[in-house]
Amino acid sequence: MKKNILILIIIISTKLIAQKKDALAFKGNWIKYHIEMKDGSSLIDRFLTDSSYVNFTILNKKMIINGKPTHRVNESSFPYTLKNNFIKTSSTSGYTLEIIKKDTLVICEKIDGLGNDKLKRFYFVREQKLFNKIKERKGTNINQIANKFYTPTLKSSLELELNNAFKKKHSNFKAKGKIQIDLYNKKIKTYISYSNTEDSLKINLIKKTIDKSYKLWKLKRFKGLQTLELPFVFKDEKTRTFYGISMIFFTDSFYLLDNYYGGETSDIEKAGKYFSKAINAYQNKDFNRSIEYFTKSYSLDSKNIDALYNRAAIYYEIGKIELACKDWNELSELDQKRGIELLKNNCKKTTYNKELR
């Protein structure tokens, strides 16, 4: 009996030590390097791409998520508990801890009511390891170009500084260029390579404001460099409902800036309305109208692949198998596992399924 109790104590102690070790390894600053869906499908998300920057800072009882490499604004912050490889963040959701090593972390969303094709799996590397690896690759060159994984951070928002400088005198224009941080002389020089405005006063105001921002940058990790350059694109907007400045770094693409938050808001709203209309039409057995609305929804928001799945299901239900297979084929080309399975199981006699047979 005493022997059994002793064995039980040893087992419990071993488990507690293992859990404590996992908890210690879990904490820290992590950078996402890949995202996929839990079922292995490629990620299709309106606000997130596989190349999006995602930073998880994990503290004792709090998890902080940031999506901007230069300005850690704690976009999302919430408490968590870690028990039996489950990171609980609310009563209905959390993350399953799949892999935890010294410098590697893999977690997968767990949300009540969502299937594997709706849950994301995140692959992380420890931030400091990635930074050191890039620094080693860049070598002893004293003049370097930053990227989203190898950058200083700001103590406060540069966009806020620019908005304050413009004092509500906004207009619609864009610009692109680079910020050159001179660590040796402790100053900044801003270069504008393109702008679609002829208002030199506004361009000079941008340059003057950024040039004064040296003290806002945390540069300790770049000691030894002479200069560090950050490419950027800039947009000033003024509409009936909004005015302000937005800015992103490490690109010269206005398209990336314009679509930073997932595309045109008006198109996304219209797509949502058409999606709702399509559901209502289907419930009223107006299949042709439902197909029409799902088509319009998907054309406005190609990230909403549920519209494509639903349209295919209706085509299949009303006997238009060829059209259903065409939609499933499109989903297969988007690397959606459920679409691949539907194509394989229902379209064996079509030309779409040649590679799957």
CSV table of C-alpha atoms in Angstrom, one decimal:
chain,number,residue,atom,x,y,z
A,1,MET,CA,0.0,0.0,0.0
A,2,LYS,CA,2.8,2.4,1.0
A,3,LYS,CA,4.6,1.5,-2.2
A,4,ASN,CA,1.5,2.4,-4.3
A,5,ILE,CA,1.2,5.7,-2.5
A,6,LEU,CA,4.8,6.5,-3.1
A,7,ILE,CA,4.5,5.7,-6.8
A,8,LEU,CA,1.4,7.9,-7.0
A,9,ILE,CA,3.3,10.8,-5.3
A,10,ILE,CA,6.2,10.4,-7.8
A,11,ILE,CA,3.8,10.5,-10.8
A,12,ILE,CA,2.0,13.6,-9.5
A,13,SER,CA,5.4,15.3,-8.7
A,14,THR,CA,6.7,14.5,-12.2
A,15,LYS,CA,3.6,15.9,-13.8
A,16,LEU,CA,3.8,19.1,-11.7
A,17,ILE,CA,7.5,19.5,-12.7
A,18,ALA,CA,6.7,19.0,-16.4
A,19,GLN,CA,3.8,21.5,-16.2
A,20,LYS,CA,6.0,24.0,-14.4
A,21,LYS,CA,8.7,23.5,-17.1
A,22,ASP,CA,6.2,24.1,-19.9
A,23,ALA,CA,4.9,27.2,-18.2
A,24,LEU,CA,8.4,28.6,-18.0
A,25,ALA,CA,9.2,27.8,-21.6
A,26,PHE,CA,5.8,29.3,-22.7
A,27,LYS,CA,6.6,32.8,-21.4
A,28,GLY,CA,8.4,35.3,-23.4
A,29,ASN,CA,8.3,37.2,-26.6
A,30,TRP,CA,7.2,35.2,-29.7
A,31,ILE,CA,7.0,36.0,-33.4
A,32,LYS,CA,4.6,34.2,-35.8
A,33,TYR,CA,6.3,32.7,-38.9
A,34,HIS,CA,3.4,30.7,-40.3
A,35,ILE,CA,-0.4,30.3,-39.9
A,36,GLU,CA,-2.6,27.6,-41.3
A,37,MET,CA,-6.1,26.3,-40.4
A,38,LYS,CA,-6.3,23.4,-38.0
A,39,ASP,CA,-7.4,21.0,-40.8
A,40,GLY,CA,-4.3,21.9,-42.7
A,41,SER,CA,-6.0,24.3,-45.1
A,42,SER,CA,-4.3,27.5,-46.2
A,43,LEU,CA,-5.3,30.5,-44.3
A,44,ILE,CA,-8.0,32.7,-45.9
A,45,ASP,CA,-8.8,35.6,-43.6
A,46,ARG,CA,-9.9,39.1,-44.2
A,47,PHE,CA,-7.6,40.8,-41.6
A,48,LEU,CA,-4.7,38.3,-41.5
A,49,THR,CA,-2.4,36.7,-44.0
A,50,ASP,CA,0.4,34.1,-43.6
A,51,SER,CA,2.8,37.0,-44.1
A,52,SER,CA,1.2,39.3,-41.5
A,53,TYR,CA,3.3,40.3,-38.6
A,54,VAL,CA,2.0,38.9,-35.3
A,55,ASN,CA,3.8,39.2,-31.9
A,56,PHE,CA,2.7,37.4,-28.8
A,57,THR,CA,4.1,38.6,-25.5
A,58,ILE,CA,3.3,36.0,-22.8
A,59,LEU,CA,3.6,37.1,-19.2
A,60,ASN,CA,2.8,35.3,-15.9
A,61,LYS,CA,-1.0,35.6,-16.2
A,62,LYS,CA,-1.5,37.8,-19.3
A,63,MET,CA,-1.1,37.4,-23.0
A,64,ILE,CA,-0.6,40.5,-25.2
A,65,ILE,CA,-1.0,40.4,-29.0
A,66,ASN,CA,0.5,43.1,-31.4
A,67,GLY,CA,0.3,43.4,-35.1
A,68,LYS,CA,2.7,46.3,-35.7
A,69,PRO,CA,6.4,45.7,-35.6
A,70,THR,CA,7.4,49.3,-34.9
A,71,HIS,CA,4.8,50.3,-32.4
A,72,ARG,CA,3.7,47.9,-29.7
A,73,VAL,CA,0.2,49.2,-28.8
A,74,ASN,CA,-1.1,46.1,-27.1
A,75,GLU,CA,-3.9,45.6,-29.6
A,76,SER,CA,-5.3,42.8,-27.6
A,77,SER,CA,-4.5,41.9,-24.0
A,78,PHE,CA,-6.3,39.3,-21.9
A,79,PRO,CA,-5.6,37.0,-18.9
A,80,TYR,CA,-5.0,33.3,-19.3
A,81,THR,CA,-4.5,30.1,-17.3
A,82,LEU,CA,-2.4,27.1,-18.5
A,83,LYS,CA,-3.4,23.6,-17.5
A,84,ASN,CA,-2.9,20.3,-19.2
A,85,ASN,CA,-1.6,21.9,-22.4
A,86,PHE,CA,-4.7,24.1,-22.7
A,87,ILE,CA,-4.3,27.9,-22.6
A,88,LYS,CA,-7.7,29.1,-21.4
A,89,THR,CA,-8.5,32.7,-22.3
A,90,SER,CA,-12.3,32.7,-21.7
A,91,SER,CA,-15.1,30.4,-20.7
A,92,THR,CA,-15.6,29.4,-24.4
A,93,SER,CA,-12.2,29.8,-26.0
A,94,GLY,CA,-8.4,29.4,-25.8
A,95,TYR,CA,-5.5,27.7,-27.4
A,96,THR,CA,-4.3,24.1,-27.4
A,97,LEU,CA,-0.5,24.0,-26.7
A,98,GLU,CA,0.7,21.6,-29.4
A,99,ILE,CA,4.5,22.1,-29.2
A,100,ILE,CA,6.6,23.9,-26.7
A,101,LYS,CA,10.4,24.0,-26.8
A,102,LYS,CA,13.1,26.4,-25.9
A,103,ASP,CA,12.7,28.5,-29.1
A,104,THR,CA,9.6,27.0,-30.8
A,105,LEU,CA,5.9,27.3,-30.0
A,106,VAL,CA,2.9,25.9,-31.8
A,107,ILE,CA,-0.6,26.7,-30.6
A,108,CYS,CA,-4.0,26.1,-32.1
A,109,GLU,CA,-7.3,28.0,-31.5
A,110,LYS,CA,-10.0,26.2,-29.6
A,111,ILE,CA,-13.4,27.9,-29.8
A,112,ASP,CA,-16.7,26.3,-28.8
A,113,GLY,CA,-18.9,25.7,-31.9
A,114,LEU,CA,-16.2,26.1,-34.6
A,115,GLY,CA,-14.9,23.3,-36.7
A,116,ASN,CA,-11.3,22.6,-37.7
A,117,ASP,CA,-11.6,24.5,-41.0
A,118,LYS,CA,-12.4,27.7,-38.9
A,119,LEU,CA,-9.7,27.4,-36.3
A,120,LYS,CA,-6.1,28.8,-36.8
A,121,ARG,CA,-2.9,27.1,-36.0
A,122,PHE,CA,0.1,29.5,-35.2
A,123,TYR,CA,3.8,28.6,-35.5
A,124,PHE,CA,6.1,30.8,-33.5
A,125,VAL,CA,9.8,31.3,-33.0
A,126,ARG,CA,11.3,33.2,-30.0
A,127,GLU,CA,11.7,36.9,-31.0
A,128,GLN,CA,15.2,37.3,-29.7
A,129,LYS,CA,16.5,34.2,-31.6
A,130,LEU,CA,15.0,35.5,-34.9
A,131,PHE,CA,16.5,39.0,-34.3
A,132,ASN,CA,19.9,37.5,-33.5
A,133,LYS,CA,19.8,35.3,-36.6
A,134,ILE,CA,19.1,38.3,-38.8
A,135,LYS,CA,21.7,40.4,-37.1
A,136,GLU,CA,24.3,37.6,-37.7
A,137,ARG,CA,23.3,37.4,-41.4
A,138,LYS,CA,23.7,41.1,-41.9
A,139,GLY,CA,27.2,40.9,-40.5
A,140,THR,CA,29.4,43.9,-39.6
A,141,ASN,CA,27.9,46.3,-42.2
A,142,ILE,CA,27.4,49.6,-40.3
A,143,ASN,CA,24.7,50.8,-42.7
A,144,GLN,CA,21.7,48.5,-42.7
A,145,ILE,CA,18.0,48.3,-43.8
A,146,ALA,CA,15.4,47.3,-41.2
A,147,ASN,CA,12.6,44.8,-41.8
A,148,LYS,CA,9.6,43.8,-39.8
A,149,PHE,CA,11.6,41.2,-37.8
A,150,TYR,CA,14.6,43.4,-37.4
A,151,THR,CA,13.5,46.9,-36.4
A,152,PRO,CA,13.6,49.4,-33.5
A,153,THR,CA,10.3,50.1,-31.8
A,154,LEU,CA,8.6,53.4,-31.0
A,155,LYS,CA,7.8,54.7,-27.5
A,156,SER,CA,4.7,56.4,-28.9
A,157,SER,CA,2.9,56.5,-32.2
A,158,LEU,CA,4.5,58.3,-35.1
A,159,GLU,CA,1.1,58.5,-36.7
A,160,LEU,CA,-0.1,60.4,-33.7
A,161,GLU,CA,2.8,62.8,-34.0
A,162,LEU,CA,1.9,63.5,-37.6
A,163,ASN,CA,-1.8,63.9,-37.0
A,164,ASN,CA,-1.0,66.4,-34.2
A,165,ALA,CA,1.4,68.3,-36.6
A,166,PHE,CA,-1.3,68.5,-39.3
A,167,LYS,CA,-3.8,70.1,-36.8
A,168,LYS,CA,-6.9,68.8,-38.7
A,169,LYS,CA,-5.7,70.4,-42.0
A,170,HIS,CA,-6.0,67.2,-43.9
A,171,SER,CA,-6.4,66.4,-47.6
A,172,ASN,CA,-6.2,63.3,-49.8
A,173,PHE,CA,-2.7,62.5,-50.8
A,174,LYS,CA,-0.1,59.8,-50.6
A,175,ALA,CA,3.7,59.7,-50.3
A,176,LYS,CA,6.5,57.1,-50.0
A,177,GLY,CA,10.1,57.3,-48.9
A,178,LYS,CA,12.5,56.2,-46.2
A,179,ILE,CA,13.6,57.2,-42.7
A,180,GLN,CA,17.3,57.2,-42.2
A,181,ILE,CA,18.2,56.8,-38.5
A,182,ASP,CA,21.7,58.1,-37.9
A,183,LEU,CA,22.8,56.4,-34.7
A,184,TYR,CA,26.3,57.9,-34.8
A,185,ASN,CA,25.0,61.5,-34.8
A,186,LYS,CA,21.8,60.8,-33.1
A,187,LYS,CA,19.5,62.3,-35.6
A,188,ILE,CA,16.9,61.4,-38.3
A,189,LYS,CA,16.7,62.4,-42.0
A,190,THR,CA,13.5,61.7,-43.9
A,191,TYR,CA,13.6,61.2,-47.7
A,192,ILE,CA,10.4,61.4,-49.8
A,193,SER,CA,10.8,59.5,-53.1
A,194,TYR,CA,7.3,60.0,-54.4
A,195,SER,CA,4.2,62.0,-53.7
A,196,ASN,CA,1.0,62.7,-55.6
A,197,THR,CA,0.6,66.2,-54.1
A,198,GLU,CA,2.2,69.4,-55.3
A,199,ASP,CA,1.8,71.0,-51.8
A,200,SER,CA,5.4,71.3,-50.7
A,201,LEU,CA,4.3,72.7,-47.3
A,202,LYS,CA,2.7,69.3,-46.4
A,203,ILE,CA,5.6,67.3,-47.6
A,204,ASN,CA,8.0,69.5,-45.6
A,205,LEU,CA,5.7,69.1,-42.6
A,206,ILE,CA,5.9,65.3,-42.9
A,207,LYS,CA,9.7,65.4,-43.1
A,208,LYS,CA,10.1,68.0,-40.3
A,209,THR,CA,7.9,65.9,-37.9
A,210,ILE,CA,9.6,62.6,-38.6
A,211,ASP,CA,13.1,64.3,-38.4
A,212,LYS,CA,12.3,65.3,-34.9
A,213,SER,CA,11.4,61.7,-33.8
A,214,TYR,CA,14.9,60.4,-32.9
A,215,LYS,CA,14.1,60.2,-29.1
A,216,LEU,CA,11.0,58.2,-29.8
A,217,TRP,CA,12.9,55.2,-31.1
A,218,LYS,CA,14.3,52.5,-28.9
A,219,LEU,CA,17.7,51.8,-30.5
A,220,LYS,CA,19.6,49.9,-27.8
A,221,ARG,CA,19.8,46.6,-29.8
A,222,PHE,CA,21.3,48.4,-32.8
A,223,LYS,CA,24.4,49.7,-30.9
A,224,GLY,CA,27.4,49.7,-33.2
A,225,LEU,CA,25.5,50.7,-36.4
A,226,GLN,CA,26.0,54.0,-38.1
A,227,THR,CA,22.7,54.2,-40.0
A,228,LEU,CA,19.5,52.2,-40.1
A,229,GLU,CA,16.9,52.8,-42.9
A,230,LEU,CA,13.2,52.1,-42.7
A,231,PRO,CA,11.2,52.3,-46.0
A,232,PHE,CA,7.6,53.6,-45.5
A,233,VAL,CA,4.4,54.5,-47.3
A,234,PHE,CA,2.1,57.3,-46.0
A,235,LYS,CA,-1.5,58.3,-46.6
A,236,ASP,CA,-3.5,61.4,-45.6
A,237,GLU,CA,-7.2,60.9,-45.9
A,238,LYS,CA,-10.2,63.3,-45.6
A,239,THR,CA,-13.8,62.1,-46.1
A,240,ARG,CA,-17.2,63.0,-44.7
A,241,THR,CA,-16.8,60.6,-41.8
A,242,PHE,CA,-13.0,60.3,-41.3
A,243,TYR,CA,-9.8,62.3,-41.5
A,244,GLY,CA,-6.3,61.3,-40.5
A,245,ILE,CA,-2.9,59.9,-41.4
A,246,SER,CA,-1.9,56.3,-41.7
A,247,MET,CA,1.5,54.9,-42.3
A,248,ILE,CA,3.2,51.5,-42.6
A,249,PHE,CA,6.9,50.5,-42.8
A,250,PHE,CA,9.1,48.0,-44.7
A,251,THR,CA,7.2,48.4,-48.1
A,252,ASP,CA,6.8,50.9,-50.9
A,253,SER,CA,3.3,49.5,-51.9
A,254,PHE,CA,0.3,51.8,-51.6
A,255,TYR,CA,-1.9,48.7,-52.2
A,256,LEU,CA,-0.7,47.2,-48.9
A,257,LEU,CA,-1.4,50.4,-47.1
A,258,ASP,CA,-4.9,50.7,-48.6
A,259,ASN,CA,-5.7,47.1,-47.8
A,260,TYR,CA,-4.0,47.0,-44.4
A,261,TYR,CA,-7.3,46.4,-42.6
A,262,GLY,CA,-8.7,43.9,-44.9
A,263,GLY,CA,-10.0,45.8,-47.9
A,264,GLU,CA,-12.6,48.5,-48.6
A,265,THR,CA,-15.0,48.7,-45.7
A,266,SER,CA,-17.9,49.6,-47.9
A,267,ASP,CA,-17.4,46.5,-50.1
A,268,ILE,CA,-17.1,44.3,-47.0
A,269,GLU,CA,-20.4,45.7,-45.6
A,270,LYS,CA,-22.2,45.2,-48.9
A,271,ALA,CA,-20.8,41.6,-49.1
A,272,GLY,CA,-22.2,40.9,-45.6
A,273,LYS,CA,-25.7,42.3,-46.6
A,274,TYR,CA,-25.8,40.1,-49.7
A,275,PHE,CA,-24.7,37.1,-47.7
A,276,SER,CA,-27.6,37.6,-45.3
A,277,LYS,CA,-30.0,38.1,-48.2
A,278,ALA,CA,-28.7,34.8,-49.7
A,279,ILE,CA,-29.4,32.9,-46.5
A,280,ASN,CA,-33.0,34.4,-46.3
A,281,ALA,CA,-33.6,33.5,-50.0
A,282,TYR,CA,-32.4,29.9,-49.4
A,283,GLN,CA,-34.7,29.6,-46.4
A,284,ASN,CA,-37.6,30.7,-48.6
A,285,LYS,CA,-36.5,28.1,-51.2
A,286,ASP,CA,-35.7,30.8,-53.7
A,287,PHE,CA,-32.6,29.0,-54.8
A,288,ASN,CA,-31.8,31.1,-57.9
A,289,ARG,CA,-32.0,34.3,-55.9
A,290,SER,CA,-29.8,32.8,-53.2
A,291,ILE,CA,-27.2,31.8,-55.7
A,292,GLU,CA,-27.3,35.3,-57.2
A,293,TYR,CA,-26.7,36.9,-53.7
A,294,PHE,CA,-23.9,34.5,-52.7
A,295,THR,CA,-22.2,35.3,-56.1
A,296,LYS,CA,-22.4,39.0,-55.4
A,297,SER,CA,-21.2,38.5,-51.8
A,298,TYR,CA,-18.2,36.5,-52.9
A,299,SER,CA,-17.3,39.0,-55.8
A,300,LEU,CA,-17.2,41.9,-53.2
A,301,ASP,CA,-15.3,39.9,-50.6
A,302,SER,CA,-13.2,37.1,-51.9
A,303,LYS,CA,-12.1,36.3,-48.3
A,304,ASN,CA,-15.6,35.1,-47.5
A,305,ILE,CA,-15.2,31.6,-48.8
A,306,ASP,CA,-18.4,30.5,-47.0
A,307,ALA,CA,-20.3,32.2,-49.8
A,308,LEU,CA,-18.6,29.9,-52.3
A,309,TYR,CA,-19.2,26.8,-50.1
A,310,ASN,CA,-22.9,27.7,-49.8
A,311,ARG,CA,-23.3,28.5,-53.5
A,312,ALA,CA,-21.8,25.1,-54.3
A,313,ALA,CA,-24.1,23.3,-51.9
A,314,ILE,CA,-27.2,24.9,-53.5
A,315,TYR,CA,-25.9,24.0,-57.0
A,316,TYR,CA,-25.5,20.4,-55.8
A,317,GLU,CA,-29.0,20.4,-54.2
A,318,ILE,CA,-30.7,21.5,-57.3
A,319,GLY,CA,-28.8,19.1,-59.5
A,320,LYS,CA,-26.3,21.5,-61.2
A,321,ILE,CA,-23.4,19.2,-60.3
A,322,GLU,CA,-21.0,20.7,-62.9
A,323,LEU,CA,-21.4,24.1,-61.4
A,324,ALA,CA,-21.0,22.8,-57.8
A,325,CYS,CA,-17.8,21.0,-58.9
A,326,LYS,CA,-16.5,24.2,-60.4
A,327,ASP,CA,-16.9,26.0,-57.1
A,328,TRP,CA,-15.3,23.1,-55.2
A,329,ASN,CA,-12.5,23.1,-57.7
A,330,GLU,CA,-11.9,26.8,-56.9
A,331,LEU,CA,-11.8,26.0,-53.2
A,332,SER,CA,-9.4,23.2,-53.9
A,333,GLU,CA,-7.1,25.6,-55.7
A,334,LEU,CA,-7.3,27.8,-52.6
A,335,ASP,CA,-5.9,24.8,-50.7
A,336,GLN,CA,-9.1,24.3,-48.7
A,337,LYS,CA,-9.2,20.7,-47.4
A,338,ARG,CA,-13.0,20.5,-47.2
A,339,GLY,CA,-13.3,21.7,-50.8
A,340,ILE,CA,-10.7,19.1,-51.9
A,341,GLU,CA,-12.7,16.4,-50.1
A,342,LEU,CA,-16.0,17.5,-51.7
A,343,LEU,CA,-14.5,17.7,-55.1
A,344,LYS,CA,-13.0,14.2,-54.7
A,345,ASN,CA,-16.1,12.6,-53.4
A,346,ASN,CA,-18.7,14.2,-55.7
A,347,CYS,CA,-17.0,15.0,-59.0
A,348,LYS,CA,-15.3,11.8,-60.1
A,349,LYS,CA,-16.7,12.1,-63.6
A,350,THR,CA,-15.7,15.7,-64.2
A,351,THR,CA,-12.5,17.1,-65.7
A,352,TYR,CA,-11.9,18.9,-62.4
A,353,ASN,CA,-11.0,15.7,-60.5
A,354,LYS,CA,-8.3,14.2,-62.8
A,355,GLU,CA,-5.5,14.9,-60.4
A,356,LEU,CA,-7.4,13.5,-57.4
A,357,ARG,CA,-8.2,10.1,-58.9
